[in-house]
Structures are given as structure tokens and as C-alpha cells.
Amino acid sequence: MTRTTILEPSWTLVHQGGRAELVADHSVVVEEGRITEIVPGRLPGEQNRIDLTGQLLLPGLISAHTHTALGSATRGLIEGGRSYGPPAVMLESLSDDDIDALTEYNLAEILRAGCTTQVEQSLTLGHAKSYVRVASNWGVRGYPSTMLPSFSSMLPIWFGDDDAVTGSSAGTIAQIEEYLAWARTVQGAEGDRIRPMIAPHGPETATPETLDAILAAAKELGTGIHTHLATLPSDAERMKRLWGKGPVEWVGDHGWYDVPLLGAHLGGWDPETDAPYLAAQPNFTFVHCPSGAGAGSGEGRQPYIEALGAGINVAVGLDTHSNDMVENAKLAVLYGRLRYDIIHDSSPVPVKRPTVWDMVYSVTVNPADGLRRPDLGRIEAGALADLTSIDVSGLLVGAGTAGPEPLNNLLYAHGSMVRTVMVEGVLQVHEGRLVIADEAAVMRRGAAVVERLWKDLEAQGWFTPTER
């Protein structure tokens, strides 16, 4: 979109003096994919305009941890305790057309809920290629990568009892080399919207050799490392037995904190030693995933409030089964406040009761900073026009008009309140509808694939009765 476009929201979260501030009734001017002005009032003239009355304009939301294709195939099936492993393994055998259909469906949801940038860890190289095909076609900004080792290769290492399997690196090294060869071909594609990262599954499935190979790949690509870090308490215990240190310090011994490092979960960290250690790493970003293993899975126990209390750069990720960035940002705050009320007197480390400002920073400025992208995550002159507007005035979320403290209204919102999404000034969502593709056709194609998948799972006896 090369012509001038003026966005006219009731509220805008602008970046001023190095911090976010709310301003009412300002106009945001977009030209050739960038924000050129933010001015009080409404500008005269005949320029193209988007009326966002009753809406809050935010920087495009950033998910710092996703596995895009898996979401719709498992949602509604795993919340009673079933493992997402069998469906995930089955996805590896899909044709390119079928995996593209699932990628389209899930990426449509992610966009529809306001997320303009995804830090993607696909289950396989084939899935990463699918993500790039769809993201490129739709003008989405992405940091694609492949889980290393791939999902089915990772399972016997992570959950196996044989330490010899854990200590084997040859298969993972081969996958790293294969991924890196492909990543070089798409680095900087689509006007630099596609920037591959290197994404090991995590230290729990790594060896010293693979840790070093990952760092070398990260330095070549220049985008950093994206991983699960200290996911489970059992991971830390096993690594101490095998390698003499817990995961947080072990990867540090291999230079991972010398590059941007986005680490998800931290469910198995040692807060007394790891919190100050990570706080001292300027290249580290903790990625909290409140609905990571499915709704109600207990992922809200991840140490969001401990990381905030330690001063660690904190982001939020969709992870897998929910594609609603607004809902996940909200859950981070609500779960965090509940945990704070329960543990703040007994916590061995400082904790911070999260605010709505923490919520919006965790999906805008913080992940942008973790990616070393000062042109993202903020609304200011010169920044890329990746923008999201959310209705904060309508039924269920507002009072019929934009209120005086619109960030608080986000605590009542979810993805269906998102009205406008654009990447570099090009609309993907307009008036709450996907416009970058035929929404109904995307839904039909995605539904056909998961229906076949579910039939195969049923034939395998996977659909055990849900707990009452």
C-alpha cells in the first residue's frame, strides 16, 4: 500500500521517550509501510482513512513462541488429559497441500486475533517450509524455524530412559545441517519479513556437540536462538546427572547467551539461582505460554511473576493450542495475579504482581526488543506499520463508548474483539474479517484435513472417554 493511509482510533498506545503512553483521539499516518506521523486530532484532506472509533490501536502483537500447524488438530481434544503427541506425529506424514491447509487455518486464526509476527518453531522442516509458503503469500512477518531434533525424533530422547540415546548427537547434527541449508535460501525473503532462526527443541534433548552446532548456526543466520528452556523439573535433574549442570547454566557454558535467546516455559528452573543468572543476561527473553499445553493444563504456573520480579525481559507466546494472542496476554496477567496472591509471602525470590502495562509490553515492546527489532512493537514515527486495533467500547468489553482507561478493558477482551490488523500498512484483517484470503475457503480446507486426521485417531483407539 503506497498511498497515504490515516488511522483514526479513539486511543493509541504510542512510544514516547523510550516508553509506551496512551493518547486519545490522535491520527496515525502510514506511508509506504511505515508510520510517518502521530498527530493530535483528525487530519483534513482526501487521504485514505480507516475509522477506528471506539478502538484501541496497538503495535502489531508478537507471539514469541508458536508451533503453528498443530493448533486446530488438537484443540478441544487434549484438555481432559490426552497427549498431543499422537496427532503431532501424524501431522508429519501429511502432504504439502494438507499441511498448507492446516497452516493456513491456524495462521488465519493467529492474524484474526491481532498477531502480526510469529517466532515459529515448526515440528518438522516440511512444516517450516509450509509456514514460509503461507506467510509469504499473506504478507505475514515470521521468524520460521524447525524443531531440532524434529518432533518424532525428539520424543524417544526426551521421554526415554536410555542415557545413551540422550548422548547421541549424529542425527540432530544432520537435521541442523539440512535446516540451515534451507534457511539460507529464504533468509530475508519477502522484503525481509521472513527471517529464519535456529530452534533446538531444548537442552533436555541436546548434547555438547549439538549445543555448539546450534550456536554456530545462530551466529551465521544472525537472528538468535529460539528454544524450550528448563521445561520440566525432571529435565533439570537429568541434565545435572548427565552434564553436571542444570539447563539454564549449561547452555550458557556453550555461549547461547552471546546471541539473542528466546527461552520458553522455565517450568523446571531453580528460581534462587536461575532468576539472578538470567537477569544478568541482556540477550535473554523469557517466553511465558499460559495455555501452552492446552486450556486448563496448568501452564499458568510458569514463572511469569518471578521473571518480572527479577527484571528479566518477558514476552508471551501462543505455543500451540490457542491462537488467541489477546486471550493469552490476558491469561498471563490473570494467572499471574492469582499466583502472586498465593505465593508472594513465601516465594524464595522477588515476585511482581503483573499490571495491564506488563500485559501489553509482553506482546509488543518486549518481544521486539528480544528480537533486536526497534522498528517493531511500538507506534512511533519511523517504525514499521505493523498495527492491531481492538474494540474496547462494545458489548461485553466496554460501555458503548471508549472509556478513560482502555488497557483495563483488554482484561474483558479476546481475539474476536480485534477489528484491524496490518503488516507494513497492508491489511490482513479489516472490520473483524480476514481479507488477505477467502476466510470460508480457508476454514473448509482446514476442516477437511483435521476430519481425516480424527478418523485415523479414532481407528487407533485414541479417543478414550473424557474424565467426568
CSV table of C-alpha atoms in Angstrom, one decimal:
chain,number,residue,atom,x,y,z
A,1,MET,CA,0.0,0.0,0.0
A,2,THR,CA,2.0,3.0,-1.2
A,3,ARG,CA,-0.7,5.7,-0.8
A,4,THR,CA,-1.1,7.6,2.5
A,5,THR,CA,-3.4,5.9,4.9
A,6,ILE,CA,-4.7,7.6,8.1
A,7,LEU,CA,-5.9,5.5,11.1
A,8,GLU,CA,-8.3,7.3,13.4
A,9,PRO,CA,-8.6,5.3,16.7
A,10,SER,CA,-10.1,6.6,19.9
A,11,TRP,CA,-7.0,5.6,21.8
A,12,THR,CA,-3.4,4.9,20.6
A,13,LEU,CA,-0.5,3.3,22.5
A,14,VAL,CA,2.3,5.5,21.3
A,15,HIS,CA,6.0,5.2,22.1
A,16,GLN,CA,7.4,8.4,23.5
A,17,GLY,CA,10.7,9.0,25.3
A,18,GLY,CA,11.5,5.3,25.4
A,19,ARG,CA,8.2,4.1,26.9
A,20,ALA,CA,4.6,3.5,25.9
A,21,GLU,CA,2.0,6.1,26.6
A,22,LEU,CA,-1.8,6.2,25.9
A,23,VAL,CA,-3.1,9.2,23.9
A,24,ALA,CA,-6.7,9.9,23.0
A,25,ASP,CA,-8.1,11.0,19.6
A,26,HIS,CA,-4.8,11.0,17.6
A,27,SER,CA,-4.3,10.2,14.0
A,28,VAL,CA,-1.7,7.8,12.8
A,29,VAL,CA,-0.3,8.4,9.3
A,30,VAL,CA,1.1,5.4,7.3
A,31,GLU,CA,3.1,5.8,4.1
A,32,GLU,CA,4.9,3.1,2.2
A,33,GLY,CA,4.7,0.6,5.0
A,34,ARG,CA,5.9,2.9,7.8
A,35,ILE,CA,4.4,5.2,10.4
A,36,THR,CA,5.3,8.7,9.4
A,37,GLU,CA,3.3,10.8,11.9
A,38,ILE,CA,1.2,10.6,15.0
A,39,VAL,CA,-0.7,13.9,15.4
A,40,PRO,CA,-3.5,15.1,17.8
A,41,GLY,CA,-7.0,15.3,16.3
A,42,ARG,CA,-8.3,14.4,12.9
A,43,LEU,CA,-6.3,15.5,9.8
A,44,PRO,CA,-8.2,17.2,6.9
A,45,GLY,CA,-7.8,16.1,3.3
A,46,GLU,CA,-8.8,13.3,0.9
A,47,GLN,CA,-6.4,10.6,2.1
A,48,ASN,CA,-7.5,7.0,2.6
A,49,ARG,CA,-8.8,6.7,6.1
A,50,ILE,CA,-9.8,3.9,8.5
A,51,ASP,CA,-12.2,4.9,11.2
A,52,LEU,CA,-11.4,3.1,14.4
A,53,THR,CA,-13.8,4.9,16.7
A,54,GLY,CA,-14.2,3.0,20.0
A,55,GLN,CA,-11.0,1.1,19.4
A,56,LEU,CA,-7.5,1.0,20.9
A,57,LEU,CA,-4.7,1.0,18.4
A,58,LEU,CA,-1.7,-1.1,19.5
A,59,PRO,CA,1.6,-2.2,17.8
A,60,GLY,CA,1.1,-5.5,15.9
A,61,LEU,CA,1.1,-8.2,18.6
A,62,ILE,CA,4.1,-10.6,18.6
A,63,SER,CA,4.0,-14.2,19.7
A,64,ALA,CA,7.4,-15.2,20.8
A,65,HIS,CA,6.8,-19.0,20.7
A,66,THR,CA,4.5,-20.8,18.2
A,67,HIS,CA,4.0,-24.2,16.6
A,68,THR,CA,1.5,-23.0,14.1
A,69,ALA,CA,0.2,-26.1,12.2
A,70,LEU,CA,-0.6,-28.2,15.3
A,71,GLY,CA,-3.2,-25.9,16.9
A,72,SER,CA,-6.5,-26.8,15.3
A,73,ALA,CA,-5.8,-30.5,15.1
A,74,THR,CA,-5.6,-30.8,18.9
A,75,ARG,CA,-7.8,-28.1,20.3
A,76,GLY,CA,-10.8,-29.5,22.1
A,77,LEU,CA,-9.3,-33.0,22.3
A,78,ILE,CA,-6.4,-32.7,24.8
A,79,GLU,CA,-7.9,-30.7,27.6
A,80,GLY,CA,-9.1,-33.8,29.5
A,81,GLY,CA,-5.5,-35.1,29.7
A,82,ARG,CA,-4.9,-36.8,26.4
A,83,SER,CA,-1.4,-36.3,24.9
A,84,TYR,CA,-1.0,-34.2,21.8
A,85,GLY,CA,1.9,-36.5,20.8
A,86,PRO,CA,0.0,-38.9,18.5
A,87,PRO,CA,-1.7,-36.2,16.5
A,88,ALA,CA,1.6,-34.3,16.2
A,89,VAL,CA,3.4,-37.4,14.9
A,90,MET,CA,0.6,-38.0,12.4
A,91,LEU,CA,1.0,-34.4,11.0
A,92,GLU,CA,4.5,-35.3,9.9
A,93,SER,CA,3.2,-37.6,7.2
A,94,LEU,CA,0.8,-35.1,5.6
A,95,SER,CA,1.2,-34.0,2.0
A,96,ASP,CA,2.3,-30.4,1.3
A,97,ASP,CA,-1.3,-29.5,0.3
A,98,ASP,CA,-2.7,-30.8,3.5
A,99,ILE,CA,-0.1,-29.2,5.8
A,100,ASP,CA,-0.6,-26.0,3.9
A,101,ALA,CA,-4.3,-26.2,4.6
A,102,LEU,CA,-3.6,-26.6,8.4
A,103,THR,CA,-1.0,-23.8,8.3
A,104,GLU,CA,-3.5,-21.5,6.6
A,105,TYR,CA,-6.3,-22.2,9.0
A,106,ASN,CA,-4.1,-21.7,12.1
A,107,LEU,CA,-2.3,-18.6,10.7
A,108,ALA,CA,-5.7,-17.1,9.8
A,109,GLU,CA,-6.7,-17.5,13.5
A,110,ILE,CA,-3.4,-16.0,14.6
A,111,LEU,CA,-3.9,-13.0,12.4
A,112,ARG,CA,-7.5,-12.7,13.2
A,113,ALA,CA,-6.6,-12.3,16.9
A,114,GLY,CA,-4.1,-9.5,16.2
A,115,CYS,CA,-0.8,-11.2,16.0
A,116,THR,CA,1.3,-9.8,13.1
A,117,THR,CA,4.7,-11.5,13.9
A,118,GLN,CA,5.3,-15.1,15.0
A,119,VAL,CA,8.5,-16.7,16.3
A,120,GLU,CA,7.8,-20.1,14.8
A,121,GLN,CA,9.2,-23.5,15.8
A,122,SER,CA,7.7,-25.9,13.3
A,123,LEU,CA,7.6,-29.6,14.2
A,124,THR,CA,9.5,-30.5,11.0
A,125,LEU,CA,11.3,-28.9,8.2
A,126,GLY,CA,8.3,-29.7,5.9
A,127,HIS,CA,6.1,-27.7,8.3
A,128,ALA,CA,8.6,-24.8,8.3
A,129,LYS,CA,8.5,-24.7,4.5
A,130,SER,CA,4.7,-24.7,4.7
A,131,TYR,CA,4.8,-21.8,7.2
A,132,VAL,CA,7.0,-19.8,4.9
A,133,ARG,CA,4.8,-20.5,1.8
A,134,VAL,CA,1.7,-19.3,3.6
A,135,ALA,CA,3.3,-16.4,5.5
A,136,SER,CA,4.9,-15.1,2.3
A,137,ASN,CA,1.7,-15.3,0.3
A,138,TRP,CA,-0.2,-13.4,3.0
A,139,GLY,CA,2.4,-10.8,3.9
A,140,VAL,CA,2.9,-12.0,7.4
A,141,ARG,CA,6.1,-11.4,9.4
A,142,GLY,CA,7.7,-14.5,10.7
A,143,TYR,CA,10.8,-16.0,12.2
A,144,PRO,CA,10.5,-19.6,11.0
A,145,SER,CA,12.5,-22.5,12.3
A,146,THR,CA,12.4,-26.2,12.7
A,147,MET,CA,12.3,-28.1,15.9
A,148,LEU,CA,15.8,-29.8,16.2
A,149,PRO,CA,15.6,-32.7,16.5
A,150,SER,CA,12.2,-32.9,14.8
A,151,PHE,CA,9.2,-33.8,16.9
A,152,SER,CA,9.1,-37.6,16.3
A,153,SER,CA,12.9,-37.8,16.6
A,154,MET,CA,12.8,-35.8,19.8
A,155,LEU,CA,10.2,-37.9,21.7
A,156,PRO,CA,12.4,-41.0,22.4
A,157,ILE,CA,15.2,-38.7,23.6
A,158,TRP,CA,13.1,-36.5,25.9
A,159,PHE,CA,11.0,-39.3,27.4
A,160,GLY,CA,13.3,-42.2,27.0
A,161,ASP,CA,15.2,-43.9,29.9
A,162,ASP,CA,18.3,-44.6,28.0
A,163,ASP,CA,21.0,-42.0,28.6
A,164,ALA,CA,23.0,-43.3,25.7
A,165,VAL,CA,20.1,-42.1,23.4
A,166,THR,CA,20.3,-38.7,25.0
A,167,GLY,CA,24.0,-38.6,24.5
A,168,SER,CA,23.8,-39.3,20.7
A,169,SER,CA,24.2,-36.2,18.5
A,170,ALA,CA,24.7,-37.5,15.0
A,171,GLY,CA,21.0,-37.4,13.9
A,172,THR,CA,20.4,-34.0,15.3
A,173,ILE,CA,23.6,-32.6,13.7
A,174,ALA,CA,22.4,-33.9,10.3
A,175,GLN,CA,19.0,-32.2,10.8
A,176,ILE,CA,20.7,-28.9,11.8
A,177,GLU,CA,22.7,-29.0,8.6
A,178,GLU,CA,19.6,-29.8,6.5
A,179,TYR,CA,17.7,-27.0,8.1
A,180,LEU,CA,20.5,-24.5,7.7
A,181,ALA,CA,20.8,-25.2,4.0
A,182,TRP,CA,17.2,-24.4,3.5
A,183,ALA,CA,17.2,-21.4,5.9
A,184,ARG,CA,19.9,-19.8,3.8
A,185,THR,CA,17.5,-19.8,0.8
A,186,VAL,CA,14.8,-17.9,2.5
A,187,GLN,CA,16.7,-15.5,4.7
A,188,GLY,CA,15.4,-12.0,4.1
A,189,ALA,CA,12.7,-13.1,1.8
A,190,GLU,CA,9.5,-11.1,1.1
A,191,GLY,CA,11.1,-7.8,1.7
A,192,ASP,CA,12.9,-9.1,4.8
A,193,ARG,CA,9.6,-10.2,6.5
A,194,ILE,CA,11.0,-13.7,6.6
A,195,ARG,CA,14.0,-14.1,8.9
A,196,PRO,CA,14.8,-17.7,9.9
A,197,MET,CA,16.1,-18.6,13.3
A,198,ILE,CA,17.6,-21.7,14.7
A,199,ALA,CA,15.3,-23.5,17.2
A,200,PRO,CA,16.5,-26.5,19.1
A,201,HIS,CA,13.8,-28.4,21.0
A,202,GLY,CA,15.7,-27.7,24.2
A,203,PRO,CA,18.8,-28.6,26.2
A,204,GLU,CA,16.9,-31.7,27.5
A,205,THR,CA,17.3,-33.3,24.0
A,206,ALA,CA,20.8,-31.8,23.3
A,207,THR,CA,24.4,-32.8,23.7
A,208,PRO,CA,27.5,-30.6,23.9
A,209,GLU,CA,28.1,-31.1,20.2
A,210,THR,CA,24.6,-30.1,19.2
A,211,LEU,CA,24.7,-27.0,21.6
A,212,ASP,CA,27.8,-25.8,19.8
A,213,ALA,CA,26.4,-26.5,16.3
A,214,ILE,CA,23.3,-24.5,17.3
A,215,LEU,CA,25.3,-21.5,18.4
A,216,ALA,CA,27.3,-21.6,15.1
A,217,ALA,CA,24.1,-21.7,13.1
A,218,ALA,CA,22.7,-18.8,15.1
A,219,LYS,CA,25.7,-16.7,14.5
A,220,GLU,CA,25.5,-17.4,10.8
A,221,LEU,CA,21.8,-16.6,10.5
A,222,GLY,CA,22.2,-13.6,12.8
A,223,THR,CA,18.7,-13.9,14.3
A,224,GLY,CA,19.4,-15.8,17.5
A,225,ILE,CA,18.1,-19.0,19.2
A,226,HIS,CA,14.5,-19.9,20.0
A,227,THR,CA,14.0,-22.9,22.3
A,228,HIS,CA,12.2,-24.5,25.2
A,229,LEU,CA,14.3,-24.0,28.3
A,230,ALA,CA,14.1,-25.9,31.6
A,231,THR,CA,10.6,-27.1,30.6
A,232,LEU,CA,10.1,-29.7,33.4
A,233,PRO,CA,11.8,-30.3,36.8
A,234,SER,CA,12.8,-33.8,35.6
A,235,ASP,CA,14.7,-32.2,32.7
A,236,ALA,CA,17.0,-30.3,35.1
A,237,GLU,CA,17.6,-33.3,37.3
A,238,ARG,CA,18.6,-35.4,34.2
A,239,MET,CA,20.9,-32.8,32.8
A,240,LYS,CA,22.7,-32.3,36.1
A,241,ARG,CA,23.2,-36.1,36.2
A,242,LEU,CA,24.5,-36.2,32.6
A,243,TRP,CA,26.3,-32.9,32.1
A,244,GLY,CA,26.9,-31.6,35.7
A,245,LYS,CA,24.7,-28.5,35.4
A,246,GLY,CA,21.0,-27.5,35.1
A,247,PRO,CA,19.8,-26.4,31.7
A,248,VAL,CA,19.9,-22.6,32.3
A,249,GLU,CA,23.6,-22.5,33.1
A,250,TRP,CA,24.6,-25.4,30.8
A,251,VAL,CA,23.6,-23.6,27.7
A,252,GLY,CA,25.4,-20.6,29.0
A,253,ASP,CA,28.6,-22.6,29.1
A,254,HIS,CA,28.1,-23.1,25.3
A,255,GLY,CA,27.7,-19.5,24.5
A,256,TRP,CA,23.9,-19.3,23.9
A,257,TYR,CA,23.6,-16.0,25.8
A,258,ASP,CA,26.1,-14.4,23.5
A,259,VAL,CA,23.2,-14.1,20.9
A,260,PRO,CA,19.5,-13.2,21.3
A,261,LEU,CA,17.9,-16.2,23.1
A,262,LEU,CA,14.2,-16.7,23.5
A,263,GLY,CA,13.5,-19.4,26.1
A,264,ALA,CA,10.0,-20.7,26.7
A,265,HIS,CA,8.4,-22.1,29.8
A,266,LEU,CA,11.1,-22.4,32.6
A,267,GLY,CA,8.9,-24.8,34.5
A,268,GLY,CA,11.9,-26.7,35.7
A,269,TRP,CA,14.2,-23.8,36.6
A,270,ASP,CA,15.8,-23.2,40.0
A,271,PRO,CA,14.4,-19.7,40.8
A,272,GLU,CA,17.0,-18.9,43.5
A,273,THR,CA,20.0,-19.5,41.2
A,274,ASP,CA,18.5,-19.2,37.7
A,275,ALA,CA,16.5,-15.9,38.3
A,276,PRO,CA,19.5,-13.7,39.0
A,277,TYR,CA,21.6,-15.6,36.4
A,278,LEU,CA,19.1,-14.9,33.7
A,279,ALA,CA,18.5,-11.3,34.9
A,280,ALA,CA,22.2,-10.7,34.2
A,281,GLN,CA,21.9,-11.9,30.6
A,282,PRO,CA,21.0,-8.9,28.4
A,283,ASN,CA,20.3,-11.1,25.4
A,284,PHE,CA,17.8,-13.3,27.1
A,285,THR,CA,14.0,-13.2,26.8
A,286,PHE,CA,11.7,-15.5,28.9
A,287,VAL,CA,8.6,-16.5,26.9
A,288,HIS,CA,5.6,-17.3,29.1
A,289,CYS,CA,2.9,-19.6,27.4
A,290,PRO,CA,-0.2,-19.5,29.6
A,291,SER,CA,-2.1,-22.0,27.5
A,292,GLY,CA,0.8,-23.9,26.2
A,293,ALA,CA,-0.3,-27.5,26.7
A,294,GLY,CA,-4.0,-26.7,26.2
A,295,ALA,CA,-6.5,-24.7,28.2
A,296,GLY,CA,-6.5,-25.5,31.9
A,297,SER,CA,-3.3,-27.5,31.6
A,298,GLY,CA,-1.6,-25.7,34.5
A,299,GLU,CA,0.8,-23.7,32.3
A,300,GLY,CA,-0.2,-20.7,34.2
A,301,ARG,CA,2.3,-21.9,36.9
A,302,GLN,CA,5.2,-20.9,34.7
A,303,PRO,CA,7.3,-18.2,36.5
A,304,TYR,CA,5.9,-15.1,34.9
A,305,ILE,CA,5.8,-13.2,38.1
A,306,GLU,CA,9.2,-14.4,39.2
A,307,ALA,CA,10.7,-13.3,35.9
A,308,LEU,CA,9.0,-9.9,36.2
A,309,GLY,CA,10.3,-9.6,39.8
A,310,ALA,CA,13.9,-10.4,38.6
A,311,GLY,CA,13.8,-7.8,35.9
A,312,ILE,CA,14.1,-10.4,33.1
A,313,ASN,CA,12.8,-9.3,29.7
A,314,VAL,CA,9.4,-11.1,29.5
A,315,ALA,CA,7.3,-12.0,26.4
A,316,VAL,CA,4.2,-14.1,25.9
A,317,GLY,CA,3.8,-16.9,23.3
A,318,LEU,CA,0.8,-18.7,21.8
A,319,ASP,CA,2.7,-22.0,21.9
A,320,THR,CA,0.3,-24.5,20.3
A,321,HIS,CA,-3.3,-25.0,21.0
A,322,SER,CA,-4.7,-21.5,21.4
A,323,ASN,CA,-4.1,-19.0,18.6
A,324,ASP,CA,-5.7,-16.1,20.5
A,325,MET,CA,-2.9,-13.6,21.4
A,326,VAL,CA,-5.3,-11.2,23.2
A,327,GLU,CA,-6.6,-14.1,25.4
A,328,ASN,CA,-3.1,-15.3,26.2
A,329,ALA,CA,-1.8,-11.9,27.2
A,330,LYS,CA,-4.8,-11.5,29.4
A,331,LEU,CA,-4.3,-15.0,31.0
A,332,ALA,CA,-0.7,-14.1,31.7
A,333,VAL,CA,-1.9,-11.2,33.9
A,334,LEU,CA,-4.8,-13.1,35.5
A,335,TYR,CA,-2.9,-16.2,36.3
A,336,GLY,CA,0.0,-14.1,37.4
A,337,ARG,CA,-2.1,-12.1,39.9
A,338,LEU,CA,-3.6,-15.3,41.3
A,339,ARG,CA,-0.1,-16.8,41.8
A,340,TYR,CA,1.1,-13.6,43.3
A,341,ASP,CA,-1.7,-13.5,45.9
A,342,ILE,CA,-0.9,-17.1,46.8
A,343,ILE,CA,3.0,-17.1,46.9
A,344,HIS,CA,4.3,-13.6,47.4
A,345,ASP,CA,4.8,-14.0,51.1
A,346,SER,CA,6.6,-17.4,50.7
A,347,SER,CA,8.4,-17.0,47.4
A,348,PRO,CA,12.2,-17.5,47.7
A,349,VAL,CA,12.7,-14.8,45.1
A,350,PRO,CA,11.1,-11.4,44.4
A,351,VAL,CA,7.8,-11.6,42.5
A,352,LYS,CA,5.8,-8.8,40.9
A,353,ARG,CA,2.0,-8.5,40.6
A,354,PRO,CA,1.5,-8.1,36.9
A,355,THR,CA,-0.2,-4.9,35.6
A,356,VAL,CA,-2.0,-4.2,32.3
A,357,TRP,CA,1.1,-2.4,31.3
A,358,ASP,CA,3.1,-5.6,31.8
A,359,MET,CA,0.5,-7.3,29.7
A,360,VAL,CA,0.8,-5.1,26.6
A,361,TYR,CA,4.6,-4.8,26.9
A,362,SER,CA,4.8,-8.6,26.9
A,363,VAL,CA,3.3,-8.8,23.4
A,364,THR,CA,4.7,-5.7,21.9
A,365,VAL,CA,7.9,-3.9,23.0
A,366,ASN,CA,9.5,-6.8,25.0
A,367,PRO,CA,9.5,-9.4,22.2
A,368,ALA,CA,10.5,-6.8,19.7
A,369,ASP,CA,13.5,-6.0,21.9
A,370,GLY,CA,14.3,-9.6,22.3
A,371,LEU,CA,14.4,-10.0,18.6
A,372,ARG,CA,16.6,-6.8,18.3
A,373,ARG,CA,13.8,-5.1,16.3
A,374,PRO,CA,13.4,-1.4,17.3
A,375,ASP,CA,11.2,-1.0,14.3
A,376,LEU,CA,8.6,-3.3,15.7
A,377,GLY,CA,6.5,-3.4,18.9
A,378,ARG,CA,6.0,0.4,19.1
A,379,ILE,CA,3.9,3.1,17.4
A,380,GLU,CA,6.3,5.9,16.6
A,381,ALA,CA,7.5,7.8,13.5
A,382,GLY,CA,9.8,5.5,11.5
A,383,ALA,CA,8.5,2.2,12.9
A,384,LEU,CA,7.1,-0.3,10.5
A,385,ALA,CA,3.3,-0.1,10.2
A,386,ASP,CA,2.5,-3.4,11.9
A,387,LEU,CA,-0.7,-2.4,13.7
A,388,THR,CA,-3.6,-4.0,15.5
A,389,SER,CA,-6.8,-2.3,16.7
A,390,ILE,CA,-9.1,-3.8,19.3
A,391,ASP,CA,-12.7,-2.8,20.2
A,392,VAL,CA,-12.7,-1.6,23.8
A,393,SER,CA,-16.1,0.0,23.7
A,394,GLY,CA,-18.6,-2.6,22.5
A,395,LEU,CA,-20.8,-5.2,24.2
A,396,LEU,CA,-19.1,-7.4,26.7
A,397,VAL,CA,-15.8,-5.5,26.7
A,398,GLY,CA,-16.8,-1.8,27.0
A,399,ALA,CA,-19.6,0.6,27.9
A,400,GLY,CA,-20.8,1.7,24.4
A,401,THR,CA,-18.0,4.3,24.2
A,402,ALA,CA,-14.2,4.2,24.7
A,403,GLY,CA,-13.5,4.5,28.4
A,404,PRO,CA,-10.8,6.6,30.1
A,405,GLU,CA,-8.5,3.6,30.9
A,406,PRO,CA,-8.8,1.3,27.8
A,407,LEU,CA,-6.0,-1.1,28.8
A,408,ASN,CA,-8.2,-2.3,31.6
A,409,ASN,CA,-10.9,-3.1,29.0
A,410,LEU,CA,-8.5,-5.6,27.5
A,411,LEU,CA,-9.0,-7.8,30.6
A,412,TYR,CA,-12.5,-8.4,29.2
A,413,ALA,CA,-11.5,-8.8,25.6
A,414,HIS,CA,-10.4,-11.7,23.4
A,415,GLY,CA,-9.4,-12.2,19.8
A,416,SER,CA,-12.9,-11.6,18.4
A,417,MET,CA,-12.6,-8.0,19.5
A,418,VAL,CA,-9.8,-7.4,17.1
A,419,ARG,CA,-11.0,-5.2,14.3
A,420,THR,CA,-8.0,-4.3,12.2
A,421,VAL,CA,-4.6,-6.0,11.5
A,422,MET,CA,-2.0,-4.7,9.1
A,423,VAL,CA,1.6,-5.6,8.3
A,424,GLU,CA,3.7,-2.8,6.8
A,425,GLY,CA,0.5,-0.9,6.0
A,426,VAL,CA,-1.2,-3.8,4.2
A,427,LEU,CA,-4.5,-5.0,5.7
A,428,GLN,CA,-4.8,-8.7,6.7
A,429,VAL,CA,-7.9,-8.1,8.8
A,430,HIS,CA,-10.5,-5.4,8.3
A,431,GLU,CA,-13.6,-4.8,10.3
A,432,GLY,CA,-13.0,-8.1,12.1
A,433,ARG,CA,-12.8,-10.2,8.9
A,434,LEU,CA,-9.8,-11.9,7.3
A,435,VAL,CA,-9.3,-10.1,4.0
A,436,ILE,CA,-5.9,-11.4,2.9
A,437,ALA,CA,-7.6,-14.7,1.8
A,438,ASP,CA,-11.1,-16.2,1.4
A,439,GLU,CA,-11.9,-16.9,5.1
A,440,ALA,CA,-14.6,-19.5,4.3
A,441,ALA,CA,-12.4,-21.4,1.9
A,442,VAL,CA,-9.5,-21.5,4.5
A,443,MET,CA,-11.9,-22.9,7.0
A,444,ARG,CA,-13.2,-25.6,4.6
A,445,ARG,CA,-9.7,-26.8,3.7
A,446,GLY,CA,-8.5,-26.9,7.3
A,447,ALA,CA,-11.6,-28.7,8.4
A,448,ALA,CA,-11.2,-31.4,5.7
A,449,VAL,CA,-7.7,-32.2,6.9
A,450,VAL,CA,-8.5,-32.5,10.6
A,451,GLU,CA,-11.6,-34.6,9.9
A,452,ARG,CA,-9.4,-37.2,8.2
A,453,LEU,CA,-6.9,-37.0,11.0
A,454,TRP,CA,-9.5,-37.5,13.6
A,455,LYS,CA,-10.8,-40.6,11.8
A,456,ASP,CA,-7.4,-42.1,11.9
A,457,LEU,CA,-7.0,-41.4,15.6
A,458,GLU,CA,-10.4,-42.9,16.3
A,459,ALA,CA,-9.3,-46.1,14.4
A,460,GLN,CA,-6.3,-46.2,16.7
A,461,GLY,CA,-8.4,-46.0,19.8
A,462,TRP,CA,-7.0,-42.6,20.8
A,463,PHE,CA,-10.4,-41.2,21.7
A,464,THR,CA,-10.7,-42.6,25.2
A,465,PRO,CA,-13.6,-41.4,27.3
A,466,THR,CA,-13.1,-38.0,28.9
A,467,GLU,CA,-13.0,-37.7,32.7
A,468,ARG,CA,-16.2,-36.7,34.3
